[in-house]
């Protein structure tokens, strides 16, 4: 939806190429199609199950954690009533490659005189060849797909019963009925002066009557590109009112034919001026017609290689009741008027105009004189064939696309990203209370149920990750600060990697930079051969060897630092050989609980005079963070057969440390080859992730930010949305993303229960607005969305991180979304 100007120009150029290649008389439809909920669920299951398992799951015969998780979302999906926008092209194959251009009528007449049989096998085969040739001439980006008979029958029902027919678009494998079900059109569906058409289905009583208003595009001269994408506006109308479809008839001719026609038209206008004499001087309409004609001729002369064209645009707004149809028509007229577009309704002509929506009947629609002369270049700037799709074809249910009012369910497939040449990394940013923590846990639980291994580094004192995923099968929680497990890298990692990693993480703890003579000395000592010869298998054994070999002042200084650290209580996890060395290789999930372990800030890490003031306890915390992530990374990188993920929440100090930044950068650059991914949750992604190579990461979720400048910076950096290009979008993101409830008009007459509820909700996110966000997907498509909550009440309670709501025991009303209180 939200593209940089250069990308929008590219899309416009593709539309120009498409229009230039179409035969004259082509019909272009923008059709609303309800989404099959079962199809969404099959998509979510597809990447996890084999074809045989998928069939069993659809039939309800397969009990699998992921299948049950997806099935729990069914009622949520149905509540959103998602639908898609189909782009349907009907080309006149019976008129030759140029369609109904000038001269084609004579050829069709000669064919008729010659007795050509339109149903003969040779004629039909010729039309198929013509259709194939036409399709091959279209830009490949649009991926045209032939429709089946069942899909044509569906289009007929959609046309006749717009707003009352809610069957999803049939799959190519669905058999056809072999008949178009009868429809009866009643020209006066409303009052005598109304432009409402009533359509009933005499043979299909289960389809309710449809009430439709048909309006034509009358004027759109003030539109400028970018910003002229008016055909997207029909998806910004409340779908509860009904559905809006659009039909366009494109008549194209060679430039010289158009100029000849314009010359004749100009002569007719001048004749009218002469005949009307003085009265013509006061007639602005004739002046405007002549001015429009000159502008059109200038357009044709500016690009002589393109065609001239005339576009008829018709909108149909349909609902299942007369009152809804009236409201829907008014909503359509209003939203177009606000964008500088004039639509006109013609009472009494509805039954004729609507025929443009039935391919083959468009000539009976009475559109003569309603067209808009233009060129493919100018028409292309309206870019009618723009998809609002987000996310992946399979994966975890993530959010609902809110880019328009036409809701779509968005799936996230981090596990399959490496197979598409991308990294399975997602960044989730926002201020507390916006939903980022809730969202990250939904993602992680989905990954685990799809059999990925997950290692979480949890800094929270509330141990929220233990609460969220500790009940999942195969999950272990390690309380690092409790001093119950060993973090000694020389015990935990194999000799071929342990020495190098030890230097990376422990040298800053000793007060040395990793690139130093002391670091070189230590790295040589920890070479695999040296470790084997001297038996260096732990921190304490390393200290003994240093004590034995210390021969210079530098050696003795380093030994002294090791000995001082060995006696510190906060170093017990790194120095106590009696602690258990955890075996994490067989776990499906692991939570490194870091509560109570301090970290330095990124400013302290990067500023020389502040770095010298970092306490040893903070340096130890930084080393322990790095060791946890290192253990997970080494395990995952050595097993590329499974899909594994590391989760880092609010780990600014680690990510901006030399070792942490380097390890995260390695994942963003190389992990796609090793099926290892990363989930980062932060209140400031720009600051926290600046050393990890975010330019290689595409998938990002931004929830609400409380500070305007931070919000603008994130929107520009990660979504490509600038205030200069999209001022309204930026302002809406700042002011209207999961806004708080600020009820300043509490009434003294409120009942006690209402007063208590109003007081308890003050300042919290407005109920139903939780989880609003911007999302950039794997393919750099950007859109607004609303994060899905937990599919069950039990899971929602596990993911609730709001301590006030967790302590509440007064039975107060709780939000139904399952995201209230998410951080």
mmCIF file of N, CA and C in Angstrom, residues 59-177:
data_model
loop_
_atom_site.group_PDB
_atom_site.id
_atom_site.type_symbol
_atom_site.label_atom_id
_atom_site.label_comp_id
_atom_site.label_asym_id
_atom_site.label_seq_id
_atom_site.Cartn_x
_atom_site.Cartn_y
_atom_site.Cartn_z
ATOM 1 N N UNK A 59 -10.272 -32.906 7.456
ATOM 2 C CA UNK A 59 -11.388 -33.792 7.779
ATOM 3 C C UNK A 59 -11.582 -33.966 9.280
ATOM 4 N N UNK A 60 -10.712 -33.342 10.094
ATOM 5 C CA UNK A 60 -10.821 -33.438 11.534
ATOM 6 C C UNK A 60 -10.301 -34.742 12.109
ATOM 7 N N UNK A 61 -9.462 -35.457 11.355
ATOM 8 C CA UNK A 61 -8.971 -36.764 11.788
ATOM 9 C C UNK A 61 -7.566 -36.703 12.381
ATOM 10 N N UNK A 62 -6.894 -35.551 12.318
ATOM 11 C CA UNK A 62 -5.510 -35.444 12.771
ATOM 12 C C UNK A 62 -5.430 -34.549 13.998
ATOM 13 N N UNK A 63 -4.944 -35.101 15.105
ATOM 14 C CA UNK A 63 -4.749 -34.338 16.328
ATOM 15 C C UNK A 63 -3.279 -33.936 16.422
ATOM 16 N N UNK A 64 -3.001 -32.687 16.139
ATOM 17 C CA UNK A 64 -1.641 -32.159 16.123
ATOM 18 C C UNK A 64 -1.671 -30.801 16.809
ATOM 19 N N UNK A 65 -0.652 -30.449 17.608
ATOM 20 C CA UNK A 65 -0.684 -29.154 18.308
ATOM 21 C C UNK A 65 -0.895 -27.965 17.380
ATOM 22 N N UNK A 66 -0.248 -27.989 16.221
ATOM 23 C CA UNK A 66 -0.408 -26.847 15.318
ATOM 24 C C UNK A 66 -1.798 -26.833 14.703
ATOM 25 N N UNK A 67 -2.326 -27.998 14.363
ATOM 26 C CA UNK A 67 -3.681 -28.068 13.806
ATOM 27 C C UNK A 67 -4.682 -27.522 14.811
ATOM 28 N N UNK A 68 -4.558 -27.914 16.063
ATOM 29 C CA UNK A 68 -5.474 -27.430 17.100
ATOM 30 C C UNK A 68 -5.337 -25.923 17.303
ATOM 31 N N UNK A 69 -4.107 -25.421 17.230
ATOM 32 C CA UNK A 69 -3.865 -23.982 17.391
ATOM 33 C C UNK A 69 -4.551 -23.197 16.276
ATOM 34 N N UNK A 70 -4.423 -23.659 15.049
ATOM 35 C CA UNK A 70 -5.049 -22.968 13.919
ATOM 36 C C UNK A 70 -6.561 -23.060 14.002
ATOM 37 N N UNK A 71 -7.074 -24.233 14.355
ATOM 38 C CA UNK A 71 -8.528 -24.395 14.460
ATOM 39 C C UNK A 71 -9.123 -23.469 15.512
ATOM 40 N N UNK A 72 -8.339 -23.144 16.532
ATOM 41 C CA UNK A 72 -8.833 -22.243 17.576
ATOM 42 C C UNK A 72 -9.062 -20.830 17.053
ATOM 43 N N UNK A 73 -8.450 -20.484 15.914
ATOM 44 C CA UNK A 73 -8.615 -19.151 15.317
ATOM 45 C C UNK A 73 -9.852 -19.042 14.422
ATOM 46 N N UNK A 74 -10.539 -20.143 14.174
ATOM 47 C CA UNK A 74 -11.605 -20.117 13.165
ATOM 48 C C UNK A 74 -12.664 -19.060 13.466
ATOM 49 N N UNK A 75 -13.132 -18.992 14.702
ATOM 50 C CA UNK A 75 -14.175 -18.010 15.033
ATOM 51 C C UNK A 75 -13.658 -16.583 14.873
ATOM 52 N N UNK A 76 -12.369 -16.356 15.174
ATOM 53 C CA UNK A 76 -11.777 -15.022 14.982
ATOM 54 C C UNK A 76 -11.768 -14.655 13.513
ATOM 55 N N UNK A 77 -11.357 -15.590 12.662
ATOM 56 C CA UNK A 77 -11.328 -15.321 11.222
ATOM 57 C C UNK A 77 -12.722 -14.974 10.711
ATOM 58 N N UNK A 78 -13.714 -15.748 11.134
ATOM 59 C CA UNK A 78 -15.080 -15.505 10.646
ATOM 60 C C UNK A 78 -15.615 -14.167 11.135
ATOM 61 N N UNK A 79 -15.230 -13.764 12.327
ATOM 62 C CA UNK A 79 -15.718 -12.487 12.866
ATOM 63 C C UNK A 79 -15.231 -11.309 12.031
ATOM 64 N N UNK A 80 -14.035 -11.420 11.439
ATOM 65 C CA UNK A 80 -13.516 -10.329 10.617
ATOM 66 C C UNK A 80 -14.107 -10.326 9.211
ATOM 67 N N UNK A 81 -14.777 -11.417 8.785
ATOM 68 C CA UNK A 81 -15.390 -11.512 7.455
ATOM 69 C C UNK A 81 -14.464 -10.992 6.358
ATOM 70 N N UNK A 82 -13.281 -11.570 6.209
ATOM 71 C CA UNK A 82 -12.323 -11.053 5.219
ATOM 72 C C UNK A 82 -12.805 -11.289 3.787
ATOM 73 N N UNK A 83 -12.425 -10.398 2.909
ATOM 74 C CA UNK A 83 -12.677 -10.630 1.486
ATOM 75 C C UNK A 83 -11.552 -10.019 0.673
ATOM 76 N N UNK A 84 -11.440 -10.461 -0.564
ATOM 77 C CA UNK A 84 -10.359 -10.040 -1.431
ATOM 78 C C UNK A 84 -10.912 -9.260 -2.620
ATOM 79 N N UNK A 85 -10.025 -8.580 -3.309
ATOM 80 C CA UNK A 85 -10.396 -7.818 -4.509
ATOM 81 C C UNK A 85 -9.805 -8.526 -5.719
ATOM 82 N N UNK A 86 -10.688 -9.069 -6.571
ATOM 83 C CA UNK A 86 -10.247 -9.760 -7.781
ATOM 84 C C UNK A 86 -10.168 -8.773 -8.941
ATOM 85 N N UNK A 87 -9.159 -8.950 -9.785
ATOM 86 C CA UNK A 87 -9.007 -8.147 -10.995
ATOM 87 C C UNK A 87 -9.338 -9.057 -12.186
ATOM 88 N N UNK A 88 -10.437 -8.744 -12.851
ATOM 89 C CA UNK A 88 -10.991 -9.624 -13.895
ATOM 90 C C UNK A 88 -10.941 -8.885 -15.232
ATOM 91 N N UNK A 89 -10.320 -9.505 -16.221
ATOM 92 C CA UNK A 89 -10.218 -8.903 -17.542
ATOM 93 C C UNK A 89 -10.968 -9.771 -18.549
ATOM 94 N N UNK A 90 -11.852 -9.147 -19.332
ATOM 95 C CA UNK A 90 -12.563 -9.835 -20.415
ATOM 96 C C UNK A 90 -12.173 -9.172 -21.735
ATOM 97 N N UNK A 91 -11.554 -9.942 -22.627
ATOM 98 C CA UNK A 91 -11.075 -9.392 -23.898
ATOM 99 C C UNK A 91 -11.904 -9.943 -25.059
ATOM 100 N N UNK A 92 -12.251 -9.097 -26.041
ATOM 101 C CA UNK A 92 -13.082 -9.522 -27.182
ATOM 102 C C UNK A 92 -12.273 -10.324 -28.204
ATOM 103 N N UNK A 93 -12.155 -11.611 -27.992
ATOM 104 C CA UNK A 93 -11.323 -12.438 -28.875
ATOM 105 C C UNK A 93 -11.950 -12.607 -30.258
ATOM 106 N N UNK A 94 -13.272 -12.357 -30.384
ATOM 107 C CA UNK A 94 -13.927 -12.542 -31.687
ATOM 108 C C UNK A 94 -13.625 -11.408 -32.652
ATOM 109 N N UNK A 95 -12.965 -10.339 -32.173
ATOM 110 C CA UNK A 95 -12.740 -9.163 -33.019
ATOM 111 C C UNK A 95 -11.293 -9.056 -33.501
ATOM 112 N N UNK A 96 -10.475 -10.058 -33.261
ATOM 113 C CA UNK A 96 -9.080 -9.979 -33.691
ATOM 114 C C UNK A 96 -8.197 -9.376 -32.622
ATOM 115 N N UNK A 97 -6.902 -9.310 -32.918
ATOM 116 C CA UNK A 97 -5.922 -8.877 -31.918
ATOM 117 C C UNK A 97 -6.103 -7.431 -31.487
ATOM 118 N N UNK A 98 -6.690 -6.588 -32.353
ATOM 119 C CA UNK A 98 -6.882 -5.186 -31.971
ATOM 120 C C UNK A 98 -8.255 -4.929 -31.373
ATOM 121 N N UNK A 99 -9.067 -5.969 -31.254
ATOM 122 C CA UNK A 99 -10.373 -5.799 -30.644
ATOM 123 C C UNK A 99 -11.301 -4.959 -31.497
ATOM 124 N N UNK A 100 -12.103 -4.118 -30.820
ATOM 125 C CA UNK A 100 -13.092 -3.303 -31.527
ATOM 126 C C UNK A 100 -12.519 -1.963 -31.965
ATOM 127 N N UNK A 101 -11.266 -1.979 -32.401
ATOM 128 C CA UNK A 101 -10.666 -0.748 -32.910
ATOM 129 C C UNK A 101 -11.268 -0.419 -34.271
ATOM 130 N N UNK A 102 -10.962 0.798 -34.756
ATOM 131 C CA UNK A 102 -11.513 1.232 -36.022
ATOM 132 C C UNK A 102 -11.103 0.265 -37.133
ATOM 133 N N UNK A 103 -12.058 -0.174 -37.926
ATOM 134 C CA UNK A 103 -11.790 -1.100 -39.023
ATOM 135 C C UNK A 103 -12.174 -2.522 -38.688
ATOM 136 N N UNK A 104 -12.251 -2.867 -37.400
ATOM 137 C CA UNK A 104 -12.567 -4.246 -37.047
ATOM 138 C C UNK A 104 -14.020 -4.583 -37.347
ATOM 139 N N UNK A 105 -14.911 -3.581 -37.270
ATOM 140 C CA UNK A 105 -16.320 -3.842 -37.550
ATOM 141 C C UNK A 105 -16.517 -4.305 -38.994
ATOM 142 N N UNK A 106 -15.755 -3.707 -39.911
ATOM 143 C CA UNK A 106 -15.867 -4.120 -41.314
ATOM 144 C C UNK A 106 -15.449 -5.573 -41.485
ATOM 145 N N UNK A 107 -14.384 -5.976 -40.787
ATOM 146 C CA UNK A 107 -13.923 -7.355 -40.899
ATOM 147 C C UNK A 107 -14.956 -8.315 -40.328
ATOM 148 N N UNK A 108 -15.585 -7.958 -39.221
ATOM 149 C CA UNK A 108 -16.601 -8.833 -38.645
ATOM 150 C C UNK A 108 -17.807 -8.932 -39.568
ATOM 151 N N UNK A 109 -18.139 -7.826 -40.234
ATOM 152 C CA UNK A 109 -19.256 -7.843 -41.166
ATOM 153 C C UNK A 109 -18.950 -8.748 -42.362
ATOM 154 N N UNK A 110 -17.705 -8.682 -42.846
ATOM 155 C CA UNK A 110 -17.330 -9.557 -43.965
ATOM 156 C C UNK A 110 -17.373 -11.025 -43.539
ATOM 157 N N UNK A 111 -16.946 -11.302 -42.313
ATOM 158 C CA UNK A 111 -17.030 -12.677 -41.822
ATOM 159 C C UNK A 111 -18.467 -13.165 -41.746
ATOM 160 N N UNK A 112 -19.345 -12.253 -41.346
ATOM 161 C CA UNK A 112 -20.765 -12.619 -41.259
ATOM 162 C C UNK A 112 -21.337 -12.891 -42.635
ATOM 163 N N UNK A 113 -20.989 -12.035 -43.613
ATOM 164 C CA UNK A 113 -21.465 -12.248 -44.977
ATOM 165 C C UNK A 113 -20.961 -13.566 -45.541
ATOM 166 N N UNK A 114 -19.734 -13.936 -45.134
ATOM 167 C CA UNK A 114 -19.150 -15.178 -45.648
ATOM 168 C C UNK A 114 -19.750 -16.406 -44.966
ATOM 169 N N UNK A 115 -20.636 -16.183 -44.004
ATOM 170 C CA UNK A 115 -21.302 -17.302 -43.350
ATOM 171 C C UNK A 115 -20.475 -17.965 -42.272
ATOM 172 N N UNK A 116 -19.584 -17.211 -41.621
ATOM 173 C CA UNK A 116 -18.746 -17.786 -40.569
ATOM 174 C C UNK A 116 -19.610 -18.271 -39.413
ATOM 175 N N UNK A 117 -19.352 -19.476 -38.967
ATOM 176 C CA UNK A 117 -20.106 -20.088 -37.869
ATOM 177 C C UNK A 117 -19.352 -19.875 -36.568
ATOM 178 N N UNK A 118 -19.943 -19.079 -35.658
ATOM 179 C CA UNK A 118 -19.238 -18.748 -34.415
ATOM 180 C C UNK A 118 -19.098 -19.937 -33.481
ATOM 181 N N UNK A 119 -19.842 -21.023 -33.723
ATOM 182 C CA UNK A 119 -19.739 -22.178 -32.848
ATOM 183 C C UNK A 119 -18.976 -23.330 -33.487
ATOM 184 N N UNK A 120 -18.458 -23.112 -34.693
ATOM 185 C CA UNK A 120 -17.695 -24.161 -35.361
ATOM 186 C C UNK A 120 -16.378 -24.401 -34.621
ATOM 187 N N UNK A 121 -15.880 -25.630 -34.683
ATOM 188 C CA UNK A 121 -14.645 -25.988 -33.969
ATOM 189 C C UNK A 121 -13.466 -25.165 -34.460
ATOM 190 N N UNK A 122 -13.410 -24.916 -35.780
ATOM 191 C CA UNK A 122 -12.285 -24.139 -36.311
ATOM 192 C C UNK A 122 -12.340 -22.695 -35.816
ATOM 193 N N UNK A 123 -13.558 -22.142 -35.721
ATOM 194 C CA UNK A 123 -13.698 -20.765 -35.220
ATOM 195 C C UNK A 123 -13.274 -20.671 -33.756
ATOM 196 N N UNK A 124 -13.740 -21.618 -32.943
ATOM 197 C CA UNK A 124 -13.392 -21.613 -31.526
ATOM 198 C C UNK A 124 -11.891 -21.780 -31.326
ATOM 199 N N UNK A 125 -11.275 -22.651 -32.144
ATOM 200 C CA UNK A 125 -9.837 -22.850 -32.032
ATOM 201 C C UNK A 125 -9.095 -21.565 -32.399
ATOM 202 N N UNK A 126 -9.595 -20.859 -33.429
ATOM 203 C CA UNK A 126 -8.983 -19.584 -33.808
ATOM 204 C C UNK A 126 -9.085 -18.558 -32.696
ATOM 205 N N UNK A 127 -10.214 -18.528 -32.007
ATOM 206 C CA UNK A 127 -10.363 -17.597 -30.885
ATOM 207 C C UNK A 127 -9.409 -17.950 -29.741
ATOM 208 N N UNK A 128 -9.232 -19.253 -29.505
ATOM 209 C CA UNK A 128 -8.282 -19.664 -28.451
ATOM 210 C C UNK A 128 -6.871 -19.186 -28.793
ATOM 211 N N UNK A 129 -6.493 -19.333 -30.047
ATOM 212 C CA UNK A 129 -5.158 -18.875 -30.460
ATOM 213 C C UNK A 129 -5.037 -17.363 -30.310
ATOM 214 N N UNK A 130 -6.127 -16.644 -30.661
ATOM 215 C CA UNK A 130 -6.118 -15.189 -30.493
ATOM 216 C C UNK A 130 -5.974 -14.818 -29.023
ATOM 217 N N UNK A 131 -6.722 -15.522 -28.152
ATOM 218 C CA UNK A 131 -6.640 -15.245 -26.714
ATOM 219 C C UNK A 131 -5.238 -15.513 -26.190
ATOM 220 N N UNK A 132 -4.630 -16.620 -26.614
ATOM 221 C CA UNK A 132 -3.271 -16.933 -26.169
ATOM 222 C C UNK A 132 -2.291 -15.849 -26.601
ATOM 223 N N UNK A 133 -2.438 -15.365 -27.830
ATOM 224 C CA UNK A 133 -1.558 -14.317 -28.340
ATOM 225 C C UNK A 133 -1.745 -13.026 -27.539
ATOM 226 N N UNK A 134 -3.008 -12.687 -27.227
ATOM 227 C CA UNK A 134 -3.279 -11.486 -26.436
ATOM 228 C C UNK A 134 -2.639 -11.571 -25.054
ATOM 229 N N UNK A 135 -2.779 -12.727 -24.399
ATOM 230 C CA UNK A 135 -2.253 -12.894 -23.044
ATOM 231 C C UNK A 135 -0.736 -12.832 -23.048
ATOM 232 N N UNK A 136 -0.107 -13.419 -24.063
ATOM 233 C CA UNK A 136 1.359 -13.383 -24.122
ATOM 234 C C UNK A 136 1.883 -11.962 -24.284
ATOM 235 N N UNK A 137 1.072 -11.068 -24.818
ATOM 236 C CA UNK A 137 1.490 -9.685 -25.010
ATOM 237 C C UNK A 137 1.362 -8.818 -23.772
ATOM 238 N N UNK A 138 0.745 -9.353 -22.703
ATOM 239 C CA UNK A 138 0.556 -8.571 -21.477
ATOM 240 C C UNK A 138 1.807 -8.657 -20.611
ATOM 241 N N UNK A 139 2.100 -7.615 -19.825
ATOM 242 C CA UNK A 139 3.253 -7.667 -18.910
ATOM 243 C C UNK A 139 3.154 -8.867 -17.974
ATOM 244 N N UNK A 140 4.249 -9.576 -17.800
ATOM 245 C CA UNK A 140 4.240 -10.799 -17.003
ATOM 246 C C UNK A 140 3.977 -10.532 -15.524
ATOM 247 N N UNK A 141 4.232 -9.311 -15.072
ATOM 248 C CA UNK A 141 4.041 -8.978 -13.659
ATOM 249 C C UNK A 141 2.606 -9.198 -13.194
ATOM 250 N N UNK A 142 1.633 -9.100 -14.125
ATOM 251 C CA UNK A 142 0.232 -9.215 -13.735
ATOM 252 C C UNK A 142 -0.227 -10.668 -13.629
ATOM 253 N N UNK A 143 0.546 -11.603 -14.179
ATOM 254 C CA UNK A 143 0.269 -13.046 -14.056
ATOM 255 C C UNK A 143 -1.182 -13.384 -14.390
ATOM 256 N N UNK A 144 -1.643 -13.113 -15.608
ATOM 257 C CA UNK A 144 -3.030 -13.437 -15.961
ATOM 258 C C UNK A 144 -3.289 -14.942 -15.920
ATOM 259 N N UNK A 145 -4.448 -15.322 -15.364
ATOM 260 C CA UNK A 145 -4.832 -16.731 -15.214
ATOM 261 C C UNK A 145 -6.202 -16.929 -15.829
ATOM 262 N N UNK A 146 -6.378 -17.934 -16.708
ATOM 263 C CA UNK A 146 -7.701 -18.160 -17.312
ATOM 264 C C UNK A 146 -8.718 -18.596 -16.261
ATOM 265 N N UNK A 147 -9.958 -18.176 -16.422
ATOM 266 C CA UNK A 147 -11.015 -18.550 -15.485
ATOM 267 C C UNK A 147 -11.707 -19.817 -15.964
ATOM 268 N N UNK A 148 -12.328 -20.511 -15.028
ATOM 269 C CA UNK A 148 -13.062 -21.734 -15.331
ATOM 270 C C UNK A 148 -14.544 -21.403 -15.519
ATOM 271 N N UNK A 149 -15.315 -22.399 -15.967
ATOM 272 C CA UNK A 149 -16.755 -22.189 -16.132
ATOM 273 C C UNK A 149 -17.415 -21.895 -14.786
ATOM 274 N N UNK A 150 -16.998 -22.611 -13.741
ATOM 275 C CA UNK A 150 -17.589 -22.377 -12.418
ATOM 276 C C UNK A 150 -17.304 -20.960 -11.936
ATOM 277 N N UNK A 151 -16.122 -20.444 -12.244
ATOM 278 C CA UNK A 151 -15.788 -19.076 -11.845
ATOM 279 C C UNK A 151 -16.590 -18.053 -12.642
ATOM 280 N N UNK A 152 -16.886 -18.355 -13.897
ATOM 281 C CA UNK A 152 -17.751 -17.462 -14.673
ATOM 282 C C UNK A 152 -19.166 -17.461 -14.111
ATOM 283 N N UNK A 153 -19.642 -18.636 -13.695
ATOM 284 C CA UNK A 153 -20.968 -18.695 -13.061
ATOM 285 C C UNK A 153 -20.972 -17.903 -11.758
ATOM 286 N N UNK A 154 -19.869 -17.981 -11.013
ATOM 287 C CA UNK A 154 -19.769 -17.209 -9.775
ATOM 288 C C UNK A 154 -19.829 -15.714 -10.066
ATOM 289 N N UNK A 155 -19.141 -15.241 -11.115
ATOM 290 C CA UNK A 155 -19.163 -13.818 -11.466
ATOM 291 C C UNK A 155 -20.579 -13.367 -11.807
ATOM 292 N N UNK A 156 -21.337 -14.219 -12.480
ATOM 293 C CA UNK A 156 -22.727 -13.887 -12.815
ATOM 294 C C UNK A 156 -23.550 -13.707 -11.532
ATOM 295 N N UNK A 157 -23.417 -14.636 -10.593
ATOM 296 C CA UNK A 157 -24.160 -14.519 -9.334
ATOM 297 C C UNK A 157 -23.713 -13.293 -8.548
ATOM 298 N N UNK A 158 -22.412 -13.006 -8.574
ATOM 299 C CA UNK A 158 -21.890 -11.835 -7.887
ATOM 300 C C UNK A 158 -22.449 -10.549 -8.504
ATOM 301 N N UNK A 159 -22.545 -10.519 -9.827
ATOM 302 C CA UNK A 159 -23.088 -9.354 -10.532
ATOM 303 C C UNK A 159 -24.567 -9.167 -10.220
ATOM 304 N N UNK A 160 -25.331 -10.272 -10.259
ATOM 305 C CA UNK A 160 -26.771 -10.161 -10.059
ATOM 306 C C UNK A 160 -27.140 -9.873 -8.607
ATOM 307 N N UNK A 161 -26.404 -10.438 -7.674
ATOM 308 C CA UNK A 161 -26.791 -10.369 -6.260
ATOM 309 C C UNK A 161 -25.705 -9.712 -5.420
ATOM 310 N N UNK A 162 -25.146 -8.636 -5.928
ATOM 311 C CA UNK A 162 -24.071 -7.932 -5.223
ATOM 312 C C UNK A 162 -24.547 -7.493 -3.842
ATOM 313 N N UNK A 163 -23.754 -7.842 -2.823
ATOM 314 C CA UNK A 163 -24.092 -7.491 -1.457
ATOM 315 C C UNK A 163 -24.974 -8.506 -0.763
ATOM 316 N N UNK A 164 -25.559 -9.446 -1.520
ATOM 317 C CA UNK A 164 -26.417 -10.475 -0.934
ATOM 318 C C UNK A 164 -25.881 -11.878 -1.194
ATOM 319 N N UNK A 165 -24.937 -12.002 -2.111
ATOM 320 C CA UNK A 165 -24.342 -13.294 -2.464
ATOM 321 C C UNK A 165 -22.940 -13.342 -1.874
ATOM 322 N N UNK A 166 -22.713 -14.257 -0.930
ATOM 323 C CA UNK A 166 -21.450 -14.264 -0.178
ATOM 324 C C UNK A 166 -20.658 -15.553 -0.338
ATOM 325 N N UNK A 167 -20.894 -16.290 -1.409
ATOM 326 C CA UNK A 167 -20.088 -17.480 -1.648
ATOM 327 C C UNK A 167 -18.673 -17.058 -2.038
ATOM 328 N N UNK A 168 -17.654 -17.747 -1.520
ATOM 329 C CA UNK A 168 -16.272 -17.409 -1.897
ATOM 330 C C UNK A 168 -15.987 -17.766 -3.348
ATOM 331 N N UNK A 169 -14.952 -17.154 -3.897
ATOM 332 C CA UNK A 169 -14.539 -17.416 -5.273
ATOM 333 C C UNK A 169 -14.119 -18.885 -5.381
ATOM 334 N N UNK A 170 -14.722 -19.647 -6.317
ATOM 335 C CA UNK A 170 -14.436 -21.086 -6.380
ATOM 336 C C UNK A 170 -13.029 -21.391 -6.876
ATOM 337 N N UNK A 171 -12.472 -22.470 -6.365
ATOM 338 C CA UNK A 171 -11.169 -22.943 -6.818
ATOM 339 C C UNK A 171 -11.285 -23.501 -8.235
ATOM 340 N N UNK A 172 -10.162 -23.585 -8.964
ATOM 341 C CA UNK A 172 -10.213 -24.103 -10.347
ATOM 342 C C UNK A 172 -10.750 -25.521 -10.443
ATOM 343 N N UNK A 173 -10.683 -26.280 -9.363
ATOM 344 C CA UNK A 173 -11.128 -27.669 -9.407
ATOM 345 C C UNK A 173 -12.631 -27.837 -9.188
ATOM 346 N N UNK A 174 -13.330 -26.765 -8.816
ATOM 347 C CA UNK A 174 -14.769 -26.860 -8.556
ATOM 348 C C UNK A 174 -15.509 -27.071 -9.873
ATOM 349 N N UNK A 175 -16.382 -28.088 -9.956
ATOM 350 C CA UNK A 175 -17.125 -28.331 -11.213
ATOM 351 C C UNK A 175 -18.191 -27.271 -11.447
ATOM 352 N N UNK A 176 -18.486 -27.030 -12.701
ATOM 353 C CA UNK A 176 -19.494 -26.038 -13.068
ATOM 354 C C UNK A 176 -20.896 -26.639 -12.989
ATOM 355 N N UNK A 177 -21.891 -25.789 -12.709
ATOM 356 C CA UNK A 177 -23.286 -26.237 -12.733
ATOM 357 C C UNK A 177 -23.770 -26.429 -14.163
#
